[in-house]
CSV table of C-alpha atoms in Angstrom, one decimal:
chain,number,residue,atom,x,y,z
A,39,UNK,CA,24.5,-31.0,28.5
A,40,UNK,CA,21.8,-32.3,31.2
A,41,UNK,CA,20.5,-28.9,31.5
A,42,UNK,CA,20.7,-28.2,27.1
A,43,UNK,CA,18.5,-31.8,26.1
A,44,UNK,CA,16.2,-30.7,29.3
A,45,UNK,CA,15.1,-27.4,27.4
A,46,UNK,CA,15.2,-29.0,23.7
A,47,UNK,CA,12.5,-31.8,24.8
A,48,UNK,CA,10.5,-28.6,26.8
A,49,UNK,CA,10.8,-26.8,23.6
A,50,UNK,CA,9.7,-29.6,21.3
A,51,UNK,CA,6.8,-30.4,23.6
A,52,UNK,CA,5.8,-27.1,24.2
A,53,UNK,CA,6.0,-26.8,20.6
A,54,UNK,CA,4.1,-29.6,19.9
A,55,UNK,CA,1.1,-28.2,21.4
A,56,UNK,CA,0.9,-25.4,18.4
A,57,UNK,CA,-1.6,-26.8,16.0
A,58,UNK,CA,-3.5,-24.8,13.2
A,59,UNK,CA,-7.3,-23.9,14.0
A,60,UNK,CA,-9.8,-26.0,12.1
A,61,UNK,CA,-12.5,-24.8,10.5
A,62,UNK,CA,-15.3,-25.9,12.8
A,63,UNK,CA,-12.9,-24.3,15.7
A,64,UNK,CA,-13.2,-20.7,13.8
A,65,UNK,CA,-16.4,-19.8,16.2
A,66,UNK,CA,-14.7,-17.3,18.5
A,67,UNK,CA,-12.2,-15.9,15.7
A,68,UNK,CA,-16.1,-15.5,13.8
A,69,UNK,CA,-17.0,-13.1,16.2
A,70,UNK,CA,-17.7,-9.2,15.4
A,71,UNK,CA,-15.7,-7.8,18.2
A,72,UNK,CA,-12.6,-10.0,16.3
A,73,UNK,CA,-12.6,-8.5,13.4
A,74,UNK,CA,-10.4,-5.1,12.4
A,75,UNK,CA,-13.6,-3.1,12.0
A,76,UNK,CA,-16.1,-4.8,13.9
A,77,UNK,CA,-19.0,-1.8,12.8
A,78,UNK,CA,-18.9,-2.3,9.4
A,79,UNK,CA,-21.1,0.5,7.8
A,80,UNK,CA,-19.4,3.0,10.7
A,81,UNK,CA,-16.1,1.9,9.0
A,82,UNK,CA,-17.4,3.1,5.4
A,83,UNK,CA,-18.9,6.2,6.6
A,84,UNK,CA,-15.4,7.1,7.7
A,85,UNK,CA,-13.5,5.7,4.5
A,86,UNK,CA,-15.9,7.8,2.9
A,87,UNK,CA,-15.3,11.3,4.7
A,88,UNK,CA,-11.6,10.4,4.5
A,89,UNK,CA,-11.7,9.7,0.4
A,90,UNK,CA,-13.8,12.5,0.6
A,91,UNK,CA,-10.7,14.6,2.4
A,92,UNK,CA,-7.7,13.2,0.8
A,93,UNK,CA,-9.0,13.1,-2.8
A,94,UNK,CA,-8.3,9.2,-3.1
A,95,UNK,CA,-9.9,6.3,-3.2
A,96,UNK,CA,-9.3,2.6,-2.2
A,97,UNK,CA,-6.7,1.2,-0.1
A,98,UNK,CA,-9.1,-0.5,1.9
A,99,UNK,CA,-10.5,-4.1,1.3
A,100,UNK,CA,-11.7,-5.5,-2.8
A,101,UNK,CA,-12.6,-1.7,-3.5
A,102,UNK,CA,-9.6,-1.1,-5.6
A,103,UNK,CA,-6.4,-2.3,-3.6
A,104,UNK,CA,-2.7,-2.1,-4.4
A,105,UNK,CA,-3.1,-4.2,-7.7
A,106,UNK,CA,-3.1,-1.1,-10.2
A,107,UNK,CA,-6.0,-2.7,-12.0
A,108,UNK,CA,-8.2,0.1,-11.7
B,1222,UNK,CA,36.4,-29.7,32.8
B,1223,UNK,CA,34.0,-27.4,31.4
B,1224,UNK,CA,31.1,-29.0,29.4
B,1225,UNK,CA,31.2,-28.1,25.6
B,1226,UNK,CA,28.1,-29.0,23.0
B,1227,UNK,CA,30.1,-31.2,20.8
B,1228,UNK,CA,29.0,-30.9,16.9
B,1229,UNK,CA,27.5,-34.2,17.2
B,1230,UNK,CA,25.3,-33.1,20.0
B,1231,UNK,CA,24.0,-29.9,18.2
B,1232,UNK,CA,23.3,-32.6,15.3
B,1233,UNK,CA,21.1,-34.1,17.5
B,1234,UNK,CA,19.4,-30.4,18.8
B,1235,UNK,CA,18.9,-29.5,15.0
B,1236,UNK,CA,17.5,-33.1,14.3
B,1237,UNK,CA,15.2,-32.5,17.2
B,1238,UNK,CA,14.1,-29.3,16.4
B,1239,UNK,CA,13.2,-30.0,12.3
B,1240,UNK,CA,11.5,-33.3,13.4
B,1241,UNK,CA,9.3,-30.8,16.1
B,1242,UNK,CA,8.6,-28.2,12.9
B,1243,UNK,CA,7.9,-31.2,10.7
B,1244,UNK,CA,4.9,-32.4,13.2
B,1245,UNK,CA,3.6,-29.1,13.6
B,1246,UNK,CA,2.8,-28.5,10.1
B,1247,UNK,CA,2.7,-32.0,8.6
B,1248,UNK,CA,-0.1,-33.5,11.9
B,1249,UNK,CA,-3.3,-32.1,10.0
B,1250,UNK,CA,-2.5,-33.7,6.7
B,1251,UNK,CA,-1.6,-37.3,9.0
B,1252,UNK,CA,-5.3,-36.5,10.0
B,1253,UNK,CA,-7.3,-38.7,7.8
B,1254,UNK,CA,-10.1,-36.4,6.3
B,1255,UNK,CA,-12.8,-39.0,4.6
B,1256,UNK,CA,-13.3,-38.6,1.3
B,1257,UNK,CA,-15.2,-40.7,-1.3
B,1258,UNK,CA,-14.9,-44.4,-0.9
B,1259,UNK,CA,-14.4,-44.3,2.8
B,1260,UNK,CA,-16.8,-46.0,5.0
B,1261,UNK,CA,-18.3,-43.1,6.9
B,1262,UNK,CA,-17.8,-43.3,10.3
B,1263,UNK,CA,-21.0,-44.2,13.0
B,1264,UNK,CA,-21.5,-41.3,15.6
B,1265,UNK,CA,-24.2,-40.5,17.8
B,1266,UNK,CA,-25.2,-37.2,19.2
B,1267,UNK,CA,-28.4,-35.5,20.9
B,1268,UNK,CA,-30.5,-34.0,19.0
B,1269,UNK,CA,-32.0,-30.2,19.0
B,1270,UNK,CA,-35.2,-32.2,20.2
B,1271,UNK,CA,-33.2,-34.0,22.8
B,1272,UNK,CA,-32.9,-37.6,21.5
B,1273,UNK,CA,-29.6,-39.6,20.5
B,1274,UNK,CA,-29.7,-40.0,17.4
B,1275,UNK,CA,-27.0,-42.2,15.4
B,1276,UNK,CA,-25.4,-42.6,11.7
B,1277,UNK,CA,-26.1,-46.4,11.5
B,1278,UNK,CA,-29.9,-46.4,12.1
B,1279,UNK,CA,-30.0,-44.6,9.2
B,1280,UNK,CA,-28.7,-47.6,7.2
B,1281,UNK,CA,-30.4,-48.5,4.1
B,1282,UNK,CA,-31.0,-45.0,3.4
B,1283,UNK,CA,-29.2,-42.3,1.5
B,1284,UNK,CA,-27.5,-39.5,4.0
B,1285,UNK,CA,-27.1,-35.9,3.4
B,1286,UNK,CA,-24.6,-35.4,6.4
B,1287,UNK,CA,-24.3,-31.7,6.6
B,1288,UNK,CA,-21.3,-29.7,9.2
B,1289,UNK,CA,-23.2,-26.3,10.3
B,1290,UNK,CA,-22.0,-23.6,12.9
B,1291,UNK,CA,-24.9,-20.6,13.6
B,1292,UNK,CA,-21.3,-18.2,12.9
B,1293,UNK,CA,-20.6,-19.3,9.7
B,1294,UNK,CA,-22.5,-17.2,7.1
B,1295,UNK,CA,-22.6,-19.7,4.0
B,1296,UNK,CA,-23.7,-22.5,6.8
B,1297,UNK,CA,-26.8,-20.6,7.8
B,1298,UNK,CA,-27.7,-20.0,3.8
B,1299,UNK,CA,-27.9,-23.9,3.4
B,1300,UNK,CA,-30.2,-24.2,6.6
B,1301,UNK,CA,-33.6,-23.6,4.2
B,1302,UNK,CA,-32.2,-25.3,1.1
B,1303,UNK,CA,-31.8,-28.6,3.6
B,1304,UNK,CA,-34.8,-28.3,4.5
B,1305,UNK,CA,-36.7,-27.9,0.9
B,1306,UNK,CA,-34.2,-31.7,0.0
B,1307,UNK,CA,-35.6,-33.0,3.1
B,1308,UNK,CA,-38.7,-32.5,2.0
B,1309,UNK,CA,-38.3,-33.2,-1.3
B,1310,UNK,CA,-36.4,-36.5,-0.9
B,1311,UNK,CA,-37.5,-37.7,2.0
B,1312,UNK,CA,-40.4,-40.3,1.2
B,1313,UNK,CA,-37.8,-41.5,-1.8
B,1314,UNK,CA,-35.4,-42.7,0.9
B,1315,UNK,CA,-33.0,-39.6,1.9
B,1316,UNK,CA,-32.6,-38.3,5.4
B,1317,UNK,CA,-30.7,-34.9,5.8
B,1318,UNK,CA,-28.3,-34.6,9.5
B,1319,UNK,CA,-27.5,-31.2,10.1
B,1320,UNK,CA,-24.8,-31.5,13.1
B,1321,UNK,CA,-24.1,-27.8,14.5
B,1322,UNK,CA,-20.9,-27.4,16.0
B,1323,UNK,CA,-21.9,-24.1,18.2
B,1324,UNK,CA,-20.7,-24.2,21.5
B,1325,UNK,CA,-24.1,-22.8,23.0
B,1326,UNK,CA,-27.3,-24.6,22.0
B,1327,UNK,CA,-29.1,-21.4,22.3
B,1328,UNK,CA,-26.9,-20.1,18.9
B,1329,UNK,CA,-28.3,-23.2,16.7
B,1330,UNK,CA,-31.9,-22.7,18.2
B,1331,UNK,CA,-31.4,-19.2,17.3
B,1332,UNK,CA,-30.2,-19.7,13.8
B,1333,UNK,CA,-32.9,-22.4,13.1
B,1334,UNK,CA,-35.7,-20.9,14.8
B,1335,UNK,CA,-37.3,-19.7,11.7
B,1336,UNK,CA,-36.7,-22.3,9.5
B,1337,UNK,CA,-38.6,-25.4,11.6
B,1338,UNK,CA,-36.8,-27.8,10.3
B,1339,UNK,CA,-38.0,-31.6,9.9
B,1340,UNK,CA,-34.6,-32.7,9.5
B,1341,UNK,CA,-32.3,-34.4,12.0
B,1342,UNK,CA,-30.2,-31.1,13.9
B,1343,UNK,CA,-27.9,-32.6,15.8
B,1344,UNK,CA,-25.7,-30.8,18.6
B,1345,UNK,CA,-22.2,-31.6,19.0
B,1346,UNK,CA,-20.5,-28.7,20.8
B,1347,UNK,CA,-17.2,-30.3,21.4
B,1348,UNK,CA,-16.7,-31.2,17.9
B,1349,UNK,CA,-16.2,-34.8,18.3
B,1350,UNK,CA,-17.5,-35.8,14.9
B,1351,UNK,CA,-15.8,-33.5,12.7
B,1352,UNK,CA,-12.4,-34.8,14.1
B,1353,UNK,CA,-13.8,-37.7,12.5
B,1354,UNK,CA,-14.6,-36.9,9.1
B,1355,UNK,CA,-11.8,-33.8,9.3
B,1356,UNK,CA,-14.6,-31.4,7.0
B,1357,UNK,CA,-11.9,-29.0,4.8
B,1358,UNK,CA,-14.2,-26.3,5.5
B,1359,UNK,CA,-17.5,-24.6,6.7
B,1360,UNK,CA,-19.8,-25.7,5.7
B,1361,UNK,CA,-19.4,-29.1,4.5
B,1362,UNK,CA,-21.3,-31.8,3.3
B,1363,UNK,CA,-20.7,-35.9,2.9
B,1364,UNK,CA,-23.3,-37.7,0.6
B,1365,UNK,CA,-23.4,-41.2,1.9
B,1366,UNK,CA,-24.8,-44.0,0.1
B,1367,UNK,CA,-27.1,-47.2,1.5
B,1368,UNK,CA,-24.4,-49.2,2.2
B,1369,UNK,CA,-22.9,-46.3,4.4
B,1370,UNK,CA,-20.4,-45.3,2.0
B,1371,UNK,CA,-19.1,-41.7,1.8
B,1372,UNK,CA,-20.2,-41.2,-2.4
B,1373,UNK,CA,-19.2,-37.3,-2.5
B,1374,UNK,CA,-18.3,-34.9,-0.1
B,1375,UNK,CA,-18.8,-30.9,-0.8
B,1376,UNK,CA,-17.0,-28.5,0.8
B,1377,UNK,CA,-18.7,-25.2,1.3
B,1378,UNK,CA,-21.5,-23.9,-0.9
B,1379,UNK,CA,-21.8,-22.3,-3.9
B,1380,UNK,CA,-24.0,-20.8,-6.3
B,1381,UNK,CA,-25.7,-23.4,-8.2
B,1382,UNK,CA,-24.1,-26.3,-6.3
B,1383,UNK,CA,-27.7,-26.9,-4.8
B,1384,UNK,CA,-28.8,-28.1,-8.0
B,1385,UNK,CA,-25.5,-30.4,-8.8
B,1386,UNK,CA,-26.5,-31.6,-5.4
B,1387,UNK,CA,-29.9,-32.1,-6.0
B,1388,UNK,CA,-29.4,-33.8,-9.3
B,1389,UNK,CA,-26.6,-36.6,-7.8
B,1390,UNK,CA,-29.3,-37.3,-5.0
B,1391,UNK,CA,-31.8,-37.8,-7.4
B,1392,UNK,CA,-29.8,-40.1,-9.1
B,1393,UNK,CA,-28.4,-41.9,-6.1
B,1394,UNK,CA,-32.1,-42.5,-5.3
B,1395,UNK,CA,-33.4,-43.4,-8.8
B,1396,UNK,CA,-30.3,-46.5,-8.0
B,1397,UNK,CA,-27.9,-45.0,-11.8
């Protein structure tokens, strides 16, 4: 039973340390090299020739997503 | 005898667990954020320049207390706006504090350098007064009165929100 409360109070304080980012903490997760597509006009080029290929469009970011509204 | 976890025990364990989960996500909202009415709370910081500059000498005078970070895109839009209320509102009694919350102090130079600003940019790279004032977002600014009271507080920036902004200063200052 010794050994069982041991690891809840690790857990619990371990847990305790996980607190949500705030938004003057955000610098780093601002970064370019953080985001999915850090080169953003490399990544339309791309969308582009692959619309282009497939004969679709959207599925990627506002430009018509999985809504059905356009 | 072998040891057992009785059902009272694992009471206890769940207990101990929910109570854990419940201080995860309820310990920002315990976080006072200040809001209108609140006395705003004194700080003092170095400035771009390299003086310290605090909240209370500014007493007696209307404060445009303004969060900025060079990262954050909307932030860096309000940089020249600021600086056009400065200079607009200045010799009617407001003074605009820009604190930037970059970690390097050559990011906020950077972000500023075009700008020259003749308002107060102050560094605080550990982010010391925002856990303070607990800003809901970047940017974020608190409109404090003469008697150091927080009047209205605007988180982030929008289109046409300059003007609103412009137009409570104005009558902050003109004493309606």
């Amino acid at each position: 039973m010794k050994f069982i409360s041991c690891a809840c109070l690790s857990i619990a304080l371990l847990l305790s340390a996980c607190s949500p980012v705030q938004p003057w903490q955000k610098g780093n997760l601002a970064k370019s090299h953080m985001s999915f597509e850090p080169a953003a006009l490399e990544a339309r080029q791309r969308q582009h020739i692959y619309f282009s290929k497939e004969g679709t469009n959207g599925g990627y970011g506002v430009g018509g997503g999985g809504c059905g509204c356009n | 005898m072998k040891e057992t976890i009785g059902v009272k025990n694992l009471g206890w364990f769940v207990l101990a667990m929910l109570g854990t989960l419940l201080s995860i996500v309820a310990a920002p909202a315990f976080a006072h954020a200040i809001s209108d009415g609140d006395k705003a709370p004194n700080f003092e910081l170095a400035s771009l320049a390299g003086q310290n500059v605090s909240l209370s000498q500014f007493r007696g005078k209307i404060v445009y207390l303004d969060f900025w970070a060079s990262w954050c895109g909307p932030c860096r839009h309000t940089l020249p706006w600021m600086e056009e209320l400065q200079r607009k509102f200045a010799g009617k009694g407001l003074v605009v504090v820009a604190v930037n919350l970059d970690k390097n102090k050559s990011d906020a130079q950077k972000a500023i350098s075009g700008i020259h600003p003749s308002y107060q940019v102050l560094l605080d790279p550990n982010g010391t007064v925002p856990a303070k004032y607990m800003p809901p977002k970047m940017p974020t600014s608190f409109l404090i009165g003469r008697d150091g009271t927080v009047v209205s507080v605007h988180a982030g920036f929008k289109d046409g929100e300059a003007e609103e902004i412009e137009s409570e200063i104005a009558r902050m200052l003109s004493g309606k």
